[in-house]
GROMACS .gro file of C-alpha atoms in nm:
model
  387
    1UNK     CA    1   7.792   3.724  -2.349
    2UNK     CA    2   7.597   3.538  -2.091
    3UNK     CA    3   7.716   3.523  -1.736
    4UNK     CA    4   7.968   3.153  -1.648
    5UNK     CA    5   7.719   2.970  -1.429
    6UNK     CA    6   7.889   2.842  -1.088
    7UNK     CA    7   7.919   2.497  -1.181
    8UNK     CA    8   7.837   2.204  -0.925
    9UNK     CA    9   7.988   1.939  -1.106
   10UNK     CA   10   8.320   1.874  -1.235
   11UNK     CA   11   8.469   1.630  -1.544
   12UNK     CA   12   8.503   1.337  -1.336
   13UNK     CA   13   8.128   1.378  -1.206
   14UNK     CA   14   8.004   1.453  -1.519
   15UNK     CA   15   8.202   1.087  -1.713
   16UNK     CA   16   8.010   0.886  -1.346
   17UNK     CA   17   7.681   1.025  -1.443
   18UNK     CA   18   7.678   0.941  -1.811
   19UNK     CA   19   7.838   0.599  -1.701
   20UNK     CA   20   7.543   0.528  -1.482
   21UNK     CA   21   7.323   0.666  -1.748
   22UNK     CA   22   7.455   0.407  -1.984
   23UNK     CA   23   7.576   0.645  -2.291
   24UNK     CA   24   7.949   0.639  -2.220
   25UNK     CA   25   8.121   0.290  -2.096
   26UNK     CA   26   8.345   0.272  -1.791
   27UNK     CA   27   8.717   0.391  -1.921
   28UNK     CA   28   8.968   0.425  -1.643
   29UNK     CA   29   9.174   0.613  -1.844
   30UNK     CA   30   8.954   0.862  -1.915
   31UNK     CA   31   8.845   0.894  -1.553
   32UNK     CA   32   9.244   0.992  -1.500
   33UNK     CA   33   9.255   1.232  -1.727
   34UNK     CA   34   8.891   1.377  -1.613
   35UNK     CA   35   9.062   1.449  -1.261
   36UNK     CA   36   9.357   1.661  -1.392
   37UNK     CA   37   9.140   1.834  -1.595
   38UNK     CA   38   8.870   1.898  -1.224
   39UNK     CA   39   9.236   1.999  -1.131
   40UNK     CA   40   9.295   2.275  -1.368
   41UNK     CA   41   8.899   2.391  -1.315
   42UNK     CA   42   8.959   2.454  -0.955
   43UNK     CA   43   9.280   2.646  -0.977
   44UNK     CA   44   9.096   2.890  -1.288
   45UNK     CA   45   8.790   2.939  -1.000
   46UNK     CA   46   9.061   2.982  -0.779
   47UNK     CA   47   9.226   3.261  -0.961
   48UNK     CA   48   8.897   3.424  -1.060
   49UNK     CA   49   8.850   3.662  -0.772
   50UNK     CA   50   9.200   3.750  -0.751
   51UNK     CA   51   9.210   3.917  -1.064
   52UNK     CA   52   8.926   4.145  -0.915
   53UNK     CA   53   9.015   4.217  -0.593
   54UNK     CA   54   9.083   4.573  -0.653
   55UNK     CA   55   8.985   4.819  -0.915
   56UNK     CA   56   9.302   5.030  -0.822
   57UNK     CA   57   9.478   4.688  -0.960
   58UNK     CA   58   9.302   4.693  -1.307
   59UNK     CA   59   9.465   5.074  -1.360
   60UNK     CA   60   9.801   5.012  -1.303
   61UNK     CA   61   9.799   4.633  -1.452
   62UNK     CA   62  10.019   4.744  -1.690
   63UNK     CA   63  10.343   4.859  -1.430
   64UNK     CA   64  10.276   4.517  -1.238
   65UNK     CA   65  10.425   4.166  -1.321
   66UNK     CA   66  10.273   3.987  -1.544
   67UNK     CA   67   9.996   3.753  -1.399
   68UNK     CA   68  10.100   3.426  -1.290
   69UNK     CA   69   9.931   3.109  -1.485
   70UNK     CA   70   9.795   2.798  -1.443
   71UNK     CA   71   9.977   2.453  -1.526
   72UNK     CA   72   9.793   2.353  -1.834
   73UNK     CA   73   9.752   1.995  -1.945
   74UNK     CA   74   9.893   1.841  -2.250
   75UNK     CA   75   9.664   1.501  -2.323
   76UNK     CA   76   9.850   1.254  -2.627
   77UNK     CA   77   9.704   0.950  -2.723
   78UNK     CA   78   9.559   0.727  -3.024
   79UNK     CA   79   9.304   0.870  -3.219
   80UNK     CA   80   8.941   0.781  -3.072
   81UNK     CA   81   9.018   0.729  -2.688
   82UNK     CA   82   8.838   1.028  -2.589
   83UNK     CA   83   9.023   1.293  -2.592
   84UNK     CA   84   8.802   1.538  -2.733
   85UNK     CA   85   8.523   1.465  -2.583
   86UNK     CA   86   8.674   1.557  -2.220
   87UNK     CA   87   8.808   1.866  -2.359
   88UNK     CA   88   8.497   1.961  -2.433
   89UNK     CA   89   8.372   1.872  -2.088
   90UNK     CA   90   8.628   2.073  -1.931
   91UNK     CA   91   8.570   2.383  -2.134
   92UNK     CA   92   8.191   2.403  -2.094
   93UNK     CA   93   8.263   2.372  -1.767
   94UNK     CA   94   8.557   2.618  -1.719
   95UNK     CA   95   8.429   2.959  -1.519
   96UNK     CA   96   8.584   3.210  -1.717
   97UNK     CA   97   8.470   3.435  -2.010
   98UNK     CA   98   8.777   3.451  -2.170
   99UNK     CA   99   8.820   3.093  -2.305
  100UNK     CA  100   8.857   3.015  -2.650
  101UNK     CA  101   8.841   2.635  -2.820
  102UNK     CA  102   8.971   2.590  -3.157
  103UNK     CA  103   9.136   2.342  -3.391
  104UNK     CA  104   9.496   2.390  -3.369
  105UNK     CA  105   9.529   2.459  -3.756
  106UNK     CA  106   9.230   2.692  -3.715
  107UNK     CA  107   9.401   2.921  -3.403
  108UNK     CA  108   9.739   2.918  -3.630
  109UNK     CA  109   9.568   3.101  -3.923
  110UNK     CA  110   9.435   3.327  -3.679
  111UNK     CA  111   9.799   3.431  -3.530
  112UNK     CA  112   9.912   3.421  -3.893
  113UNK     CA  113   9.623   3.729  -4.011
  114UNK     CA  114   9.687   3.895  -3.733
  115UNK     CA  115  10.069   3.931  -3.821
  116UNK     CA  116   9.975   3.993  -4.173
  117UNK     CA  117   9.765   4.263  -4.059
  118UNK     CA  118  10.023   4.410  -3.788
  119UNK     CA  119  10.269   4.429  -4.078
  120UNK     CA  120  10.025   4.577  -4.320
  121UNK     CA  121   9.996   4.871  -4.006
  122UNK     CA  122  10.377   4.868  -4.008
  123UNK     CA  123  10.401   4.990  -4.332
  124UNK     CA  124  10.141   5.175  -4.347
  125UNK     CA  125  10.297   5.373  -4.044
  126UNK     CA  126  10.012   5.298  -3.833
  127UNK     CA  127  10.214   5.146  -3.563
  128UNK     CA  128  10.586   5.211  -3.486
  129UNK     CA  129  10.615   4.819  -3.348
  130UNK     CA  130  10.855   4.688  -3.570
  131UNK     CA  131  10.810   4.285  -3.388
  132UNK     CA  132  10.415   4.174  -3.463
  133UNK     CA  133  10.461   3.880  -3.153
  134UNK     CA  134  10.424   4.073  -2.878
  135UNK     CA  135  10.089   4.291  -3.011
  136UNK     CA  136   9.943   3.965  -3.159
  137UNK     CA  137  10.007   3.782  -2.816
  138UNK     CA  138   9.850   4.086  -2.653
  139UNK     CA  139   9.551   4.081  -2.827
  140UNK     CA  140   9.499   3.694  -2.798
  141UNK     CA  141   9.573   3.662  -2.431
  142UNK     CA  142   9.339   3.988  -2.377
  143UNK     CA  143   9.053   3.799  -2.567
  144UNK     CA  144   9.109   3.438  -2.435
  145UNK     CA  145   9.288   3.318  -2.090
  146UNK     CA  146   9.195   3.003  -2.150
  147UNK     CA  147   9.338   2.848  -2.507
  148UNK     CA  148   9.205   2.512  -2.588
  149UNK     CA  149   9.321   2.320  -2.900
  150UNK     CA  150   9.257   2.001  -3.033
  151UNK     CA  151   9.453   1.806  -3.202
  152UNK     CA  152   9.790   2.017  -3.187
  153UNK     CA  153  10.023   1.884  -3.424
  154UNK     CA  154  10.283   2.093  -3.606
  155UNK     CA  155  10.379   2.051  -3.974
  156UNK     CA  156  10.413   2.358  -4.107
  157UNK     CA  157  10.780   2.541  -4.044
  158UNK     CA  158  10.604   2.879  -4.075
  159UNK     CA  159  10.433   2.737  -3.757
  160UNK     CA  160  10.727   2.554  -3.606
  161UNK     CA  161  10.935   2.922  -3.643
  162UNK     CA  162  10.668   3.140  -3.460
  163UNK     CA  163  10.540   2.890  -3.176
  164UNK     CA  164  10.846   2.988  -2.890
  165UNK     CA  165  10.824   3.331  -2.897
  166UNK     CA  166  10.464   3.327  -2.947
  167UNK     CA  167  10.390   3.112  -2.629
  168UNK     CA  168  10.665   3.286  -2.479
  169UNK     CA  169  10.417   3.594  -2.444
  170UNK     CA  170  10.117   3.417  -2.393
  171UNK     CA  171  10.210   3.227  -2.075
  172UNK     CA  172  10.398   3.501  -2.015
  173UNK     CA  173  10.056   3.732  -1.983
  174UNK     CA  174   9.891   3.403  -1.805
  175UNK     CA  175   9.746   3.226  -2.068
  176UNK     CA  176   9.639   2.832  -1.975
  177UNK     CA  177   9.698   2.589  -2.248
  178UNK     CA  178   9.492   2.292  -2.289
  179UNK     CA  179   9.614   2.086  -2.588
  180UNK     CA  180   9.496   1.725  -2.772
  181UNK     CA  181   9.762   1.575  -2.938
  182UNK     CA  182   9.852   1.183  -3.117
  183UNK     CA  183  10.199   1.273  -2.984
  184UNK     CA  184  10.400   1.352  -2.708
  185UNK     CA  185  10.568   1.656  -2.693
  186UNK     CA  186  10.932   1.546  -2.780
  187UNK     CA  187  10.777   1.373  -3.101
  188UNK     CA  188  10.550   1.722  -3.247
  189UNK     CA  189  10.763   1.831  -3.563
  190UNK     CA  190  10.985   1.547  -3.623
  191UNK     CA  191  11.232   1.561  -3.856
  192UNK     CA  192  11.074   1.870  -3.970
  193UNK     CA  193  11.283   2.157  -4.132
  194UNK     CA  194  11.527   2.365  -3.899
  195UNK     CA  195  11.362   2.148  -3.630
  196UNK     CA  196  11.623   2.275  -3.369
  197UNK     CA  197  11.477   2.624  -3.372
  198UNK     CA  198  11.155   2.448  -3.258
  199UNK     CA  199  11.342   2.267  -2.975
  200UNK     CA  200  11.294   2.550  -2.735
  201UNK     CA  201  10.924   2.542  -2.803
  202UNK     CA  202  10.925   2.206  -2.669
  203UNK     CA  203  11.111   2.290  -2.336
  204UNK     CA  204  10.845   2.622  -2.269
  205UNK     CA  205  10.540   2.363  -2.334
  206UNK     CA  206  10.657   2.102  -2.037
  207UNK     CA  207  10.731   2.408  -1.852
  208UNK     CA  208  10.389   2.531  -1.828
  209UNK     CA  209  10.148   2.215  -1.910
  210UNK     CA  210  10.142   1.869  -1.746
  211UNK     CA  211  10.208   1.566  -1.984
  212UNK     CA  212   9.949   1.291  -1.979
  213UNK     CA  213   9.913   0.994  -2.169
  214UNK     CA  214   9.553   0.874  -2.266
  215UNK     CA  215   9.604   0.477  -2.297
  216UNK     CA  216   9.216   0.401  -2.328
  217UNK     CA  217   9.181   0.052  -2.521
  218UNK     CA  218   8.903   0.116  -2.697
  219UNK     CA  219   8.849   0.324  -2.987
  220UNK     CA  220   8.523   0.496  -2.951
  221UNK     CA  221   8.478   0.605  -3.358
  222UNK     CA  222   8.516   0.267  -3.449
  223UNK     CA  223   8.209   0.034  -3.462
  224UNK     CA  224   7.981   0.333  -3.516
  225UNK     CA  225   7.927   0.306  -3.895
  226UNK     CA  226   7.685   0.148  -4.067
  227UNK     CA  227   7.902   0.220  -4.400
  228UNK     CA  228   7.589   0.492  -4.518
  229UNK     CA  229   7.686   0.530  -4.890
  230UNK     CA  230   7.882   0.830  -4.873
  231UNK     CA  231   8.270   0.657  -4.893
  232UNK     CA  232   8.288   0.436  -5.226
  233UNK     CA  233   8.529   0.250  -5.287
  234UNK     CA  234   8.740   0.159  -5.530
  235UNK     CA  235   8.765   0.367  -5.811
  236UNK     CA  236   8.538   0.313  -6.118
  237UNK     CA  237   8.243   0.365  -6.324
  238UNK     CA  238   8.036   0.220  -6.044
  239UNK     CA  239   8.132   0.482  -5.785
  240UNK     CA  240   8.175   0.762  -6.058
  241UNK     CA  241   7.770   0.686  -6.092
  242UNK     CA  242   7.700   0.710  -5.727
  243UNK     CA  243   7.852   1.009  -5.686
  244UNK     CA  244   7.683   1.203  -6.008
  245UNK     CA  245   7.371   1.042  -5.800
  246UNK     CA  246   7.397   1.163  -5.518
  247UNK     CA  247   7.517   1.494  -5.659
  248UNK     CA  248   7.238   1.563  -5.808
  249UNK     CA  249   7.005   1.417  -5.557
  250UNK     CA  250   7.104   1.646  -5.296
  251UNK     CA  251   7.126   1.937  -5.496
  252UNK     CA  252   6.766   1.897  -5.623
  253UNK     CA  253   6.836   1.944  -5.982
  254UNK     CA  254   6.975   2.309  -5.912
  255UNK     CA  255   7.222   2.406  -6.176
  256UNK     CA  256   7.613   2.391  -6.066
  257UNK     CA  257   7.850   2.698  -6.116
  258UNK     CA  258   8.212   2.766  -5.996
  259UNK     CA  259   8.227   2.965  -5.778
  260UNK     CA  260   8.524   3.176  -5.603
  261UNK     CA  261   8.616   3.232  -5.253
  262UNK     CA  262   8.826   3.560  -5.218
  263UNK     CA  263   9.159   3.516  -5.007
  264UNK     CA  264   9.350   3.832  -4.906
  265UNK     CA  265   9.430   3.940  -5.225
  266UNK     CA  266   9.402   3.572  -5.408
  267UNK     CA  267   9.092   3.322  -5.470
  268UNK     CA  268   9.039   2.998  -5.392
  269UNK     CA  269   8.844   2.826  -5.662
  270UNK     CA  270   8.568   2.592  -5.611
  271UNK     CA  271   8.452   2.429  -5.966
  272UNK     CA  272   8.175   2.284  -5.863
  273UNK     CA  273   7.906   2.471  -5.640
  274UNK     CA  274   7.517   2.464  -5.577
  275UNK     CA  275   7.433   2.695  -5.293
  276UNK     CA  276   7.624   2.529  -4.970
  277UNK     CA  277   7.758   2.220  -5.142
  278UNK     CA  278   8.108   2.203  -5.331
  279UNK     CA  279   8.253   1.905  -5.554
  280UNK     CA  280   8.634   1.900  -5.622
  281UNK     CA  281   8.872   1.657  -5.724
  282UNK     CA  282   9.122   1.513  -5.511
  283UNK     CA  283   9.395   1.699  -5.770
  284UNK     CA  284   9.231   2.028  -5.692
  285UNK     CA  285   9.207   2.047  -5.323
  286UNK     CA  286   9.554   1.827  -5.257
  287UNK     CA  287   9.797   1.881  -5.531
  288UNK     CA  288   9.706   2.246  -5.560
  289UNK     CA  289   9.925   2.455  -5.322
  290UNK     CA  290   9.652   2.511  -5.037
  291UNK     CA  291   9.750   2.492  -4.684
  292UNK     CA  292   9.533   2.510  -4.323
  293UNK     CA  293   9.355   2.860  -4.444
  294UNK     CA  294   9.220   2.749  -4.742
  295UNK     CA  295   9.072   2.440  -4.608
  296UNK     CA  296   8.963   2.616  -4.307
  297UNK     CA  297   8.792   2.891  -4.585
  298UNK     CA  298   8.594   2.576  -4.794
  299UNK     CA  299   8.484   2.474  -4.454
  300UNK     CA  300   8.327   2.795  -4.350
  301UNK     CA  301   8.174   2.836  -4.675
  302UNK     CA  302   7.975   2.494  -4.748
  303UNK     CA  303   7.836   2.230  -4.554
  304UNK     CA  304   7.890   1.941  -4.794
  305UNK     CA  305   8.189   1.873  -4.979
  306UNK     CA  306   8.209   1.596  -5.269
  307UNK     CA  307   8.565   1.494  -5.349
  308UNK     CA  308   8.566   1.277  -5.640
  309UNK     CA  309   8.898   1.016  -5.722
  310UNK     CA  310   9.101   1.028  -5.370
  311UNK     CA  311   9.396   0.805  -5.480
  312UNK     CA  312   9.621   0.564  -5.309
  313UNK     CA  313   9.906   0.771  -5.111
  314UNK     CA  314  10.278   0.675  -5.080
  315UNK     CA  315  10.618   0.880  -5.038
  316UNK     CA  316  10.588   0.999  -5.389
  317UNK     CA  317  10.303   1.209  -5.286
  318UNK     CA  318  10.408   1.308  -4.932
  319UNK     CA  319  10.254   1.689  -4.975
  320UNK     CA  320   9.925   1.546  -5.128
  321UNK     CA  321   9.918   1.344  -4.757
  322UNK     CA  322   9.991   1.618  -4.579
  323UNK     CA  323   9.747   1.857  -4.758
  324UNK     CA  324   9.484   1.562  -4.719
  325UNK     CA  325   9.559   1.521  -4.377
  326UNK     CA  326   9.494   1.881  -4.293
  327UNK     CA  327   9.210   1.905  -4.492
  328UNK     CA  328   9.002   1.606  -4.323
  329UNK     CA  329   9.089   1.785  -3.972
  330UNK     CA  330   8.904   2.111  -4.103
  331UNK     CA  331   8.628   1.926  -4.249
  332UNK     CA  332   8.570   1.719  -3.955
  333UNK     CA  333   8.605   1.982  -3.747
  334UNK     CA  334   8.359   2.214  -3.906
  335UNK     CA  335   8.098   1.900  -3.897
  336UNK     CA  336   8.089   1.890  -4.303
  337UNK     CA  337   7.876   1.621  -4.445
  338UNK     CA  338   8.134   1.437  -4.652
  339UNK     CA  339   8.091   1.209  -5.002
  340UNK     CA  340   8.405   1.084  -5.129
  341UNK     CA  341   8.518   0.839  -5.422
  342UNK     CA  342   8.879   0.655  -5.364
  343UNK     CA  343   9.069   0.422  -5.428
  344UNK     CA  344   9.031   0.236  -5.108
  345UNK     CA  345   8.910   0.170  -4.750
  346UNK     CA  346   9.040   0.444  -4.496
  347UNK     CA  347   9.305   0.204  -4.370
  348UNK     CA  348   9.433   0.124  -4.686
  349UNK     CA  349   9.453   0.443  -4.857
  350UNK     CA  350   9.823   0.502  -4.673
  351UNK     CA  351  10.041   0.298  -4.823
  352UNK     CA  352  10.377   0.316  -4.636
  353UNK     CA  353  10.340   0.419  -4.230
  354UNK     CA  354  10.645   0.579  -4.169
  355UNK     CA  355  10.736   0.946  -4.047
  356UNK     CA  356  10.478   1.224  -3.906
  357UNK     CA  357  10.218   1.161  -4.167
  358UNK     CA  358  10.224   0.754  -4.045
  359UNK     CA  359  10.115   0.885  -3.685
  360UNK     CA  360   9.875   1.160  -3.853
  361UNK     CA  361   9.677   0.923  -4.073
  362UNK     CA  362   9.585   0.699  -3.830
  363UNK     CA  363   9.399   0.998  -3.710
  364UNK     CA  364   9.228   1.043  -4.102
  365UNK     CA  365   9.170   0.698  -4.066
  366UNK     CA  366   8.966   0.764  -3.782
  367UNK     CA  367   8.802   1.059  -3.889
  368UNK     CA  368   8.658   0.891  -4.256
  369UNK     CA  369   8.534   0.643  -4.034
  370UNK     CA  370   8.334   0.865  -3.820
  371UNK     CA  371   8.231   1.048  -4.077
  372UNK     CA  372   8.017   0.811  -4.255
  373UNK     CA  373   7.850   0.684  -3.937
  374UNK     CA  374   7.506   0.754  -3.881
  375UNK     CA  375   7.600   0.956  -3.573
  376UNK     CA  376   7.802   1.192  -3.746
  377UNK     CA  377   7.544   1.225  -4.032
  378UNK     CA  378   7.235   1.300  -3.817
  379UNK     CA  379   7.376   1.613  -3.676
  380UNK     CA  380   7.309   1.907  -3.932
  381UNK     CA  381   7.622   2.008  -4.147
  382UNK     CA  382   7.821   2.257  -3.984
  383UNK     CA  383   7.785   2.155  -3.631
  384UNK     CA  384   8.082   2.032  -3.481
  385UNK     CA  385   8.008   1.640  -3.283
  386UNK     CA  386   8.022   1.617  -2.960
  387UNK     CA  387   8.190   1.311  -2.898
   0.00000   0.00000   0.00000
């Protein structure tokens, strides 16, 4: 690993110097946000040293207290104000090794293969630790410090169930939490099943991060597309032809096989494959029972994804939203090079805006937009945007 550079600057000097350089715009609100986040950088460089003060230390770690952490942040806003981009500020600039930035879903199927595998040493009778937590928590706080996650947002109750005691032994072994979010804390979860088991999750999360509110005006995604030809809509013959076109234009007249991506001890399928681009139908990725994992697998395995007949969504297909939902986070997030067919305009797709998937979709909304513009689609597949 290469050696964390002393940094001069901080957030808030880096947002002045692209403002004067004329690629970001003047945004108060992000400037606010930039100096809690110079905040958090000088108490990590702060703490640094003291972890290393004594070698004597590092051999009896184990019969000390645990190590004291830092207040985290917790930044909630509307979908395209920024928030990502200063995360990513702060982490590049954060001066420690251990520091790990992931998608929220992304970091959850970690912690959920790491159980899997704890209990697979269980029984096994590798290990005599009947409680995977506080081994999983061990190894992710010895690996990372510094946990960064973007868009946390919890919709899953295997999630909701796991998230106390988990962060329970993180900041409990000095773990820093950084955290995007569309909500606020009190509003992750909602009406969600056995939500009051979740409740204490809440409390431990104010406890150890400070709440801010991003209330930019602008949304930055918006106005950047030039509506490239990768998003038809509506549904018909006309866009059925497009996409066949494009299909086969990008694939270069390569013959198409299905294809399977293995699963611990299941498959994913993938009908439609030639070399790293897939084609599915809305019905097969979001009315098949995938979850976070799965998408998070297609992701890592192609670069483009076609999804042919996305239809208009409404409470009679709640899970199809919230498997759509998840899956345009992973996709996004992995930089994939979409081409999709539906039966609308992002905005309209969403019938009714009610409940957790009303405040989610505006983020899909978002995220369709962006990824049609030509700034998304000049940075090679798999690359994950900067802004």
């Amino acid at each position: 690993m290469q050696p964390i550079p002393d940094y001069a600057r901080s957030v808030s000097e880096e947002l002045k110097s692209r403002t004067l350089a004329g690629t970001l715009k003047a945004d108060p609100a992000q400037m606010d946000v930039a100096r809690h986040l110079d905040r958090v950088l000088i108490d990590l460089k702060a703490r640094k040293p003291a972890r290393k003060s004594s070698a004597l230390g590092w051999i009896f770690a184990k019969r000390r207290a645990m190590p004291e952490g830092i207040r985290g942040l917790y930044v909630h806003g509307s979908v395209g104000r920024g928030k990502t981009m200063l995360m990513d500020l702060f982490f590049e600039m954060a001066p420690t090794e251990k520091k790990r930035r992931a998608h929220f879903h992304e970091f959850m199927a970690d912690v959920h293969n790491r159980i899997h595998a704890h209990r697979q040493k269980l029984k096994n009778g590798e290990t005599k630790q009947a409680d995977p937590v506080p081994p999983v928590a061990e190894q992710l706080a010895e690996q990372a410090e510094l946990l960064c996650f973007d868009e946390f947002t919890v919709t899953d109750i295997a999630d909701a169930m796991i998230l106390s005691r988990l962060f329970t032994e993180l900041f409990a072994r000095g773990c820093t939490l950084i955290a995007t979010s569309n909500v606020e804390p009190d509003n992750l979860y909602p009406n969600g099943l056995n939500r009051g088991l979740f409740l204490p999750f809440v409390g431990l999360l104010k406890q150890h991060v400070e709440v801010l509110s991003l209330d930019s005006p602008t949304d930055y995604r918006l106005g950047k597309g030039d509506h490239l030809p990768v998003y038809l809509a509506p549904l018909g013959p006309e866009a059925d032809r497009q996409m066949d076109r494009a299909w086969m234009m990008l694939g270069k007249g390569q013959p198409e096989k299905p294809v399977e991506i293995a699963m611990k001890g299941r498959v994913i399928a993938v009908p439609r494959a030639v070399g790293r681009m897939a084609r599915f139908t809305f019905a097969e990725l979001c009315e098949a029972p995938l979850g976070a994992v799965d998408f998070l697998a297609i992701a890592e395995r192609f670069d483009r994804i076609f999804i042919d007949h996305i239809p208009l969504l409404n409470a009679d297909r709640r899970n199809e939203t919230k498997r759509f939902i998840i899956l345009i986070d992973a996709l996004y997030d992995h930089h994939i090079h979409l081409h999709a067919s539906a039966a609308a305009e992002p905005e309209a797709l969403l019938t009714v805006r009610k409940g957790t998937e009303g405040f989610e979709f505006d983020r899909t909304v978002s995220r369709l937009f962006e990824m049609r513009s030509r700034d998304y689609l000049n940075v090679e597949a798999g690359q994950k945007s900067e802004v």
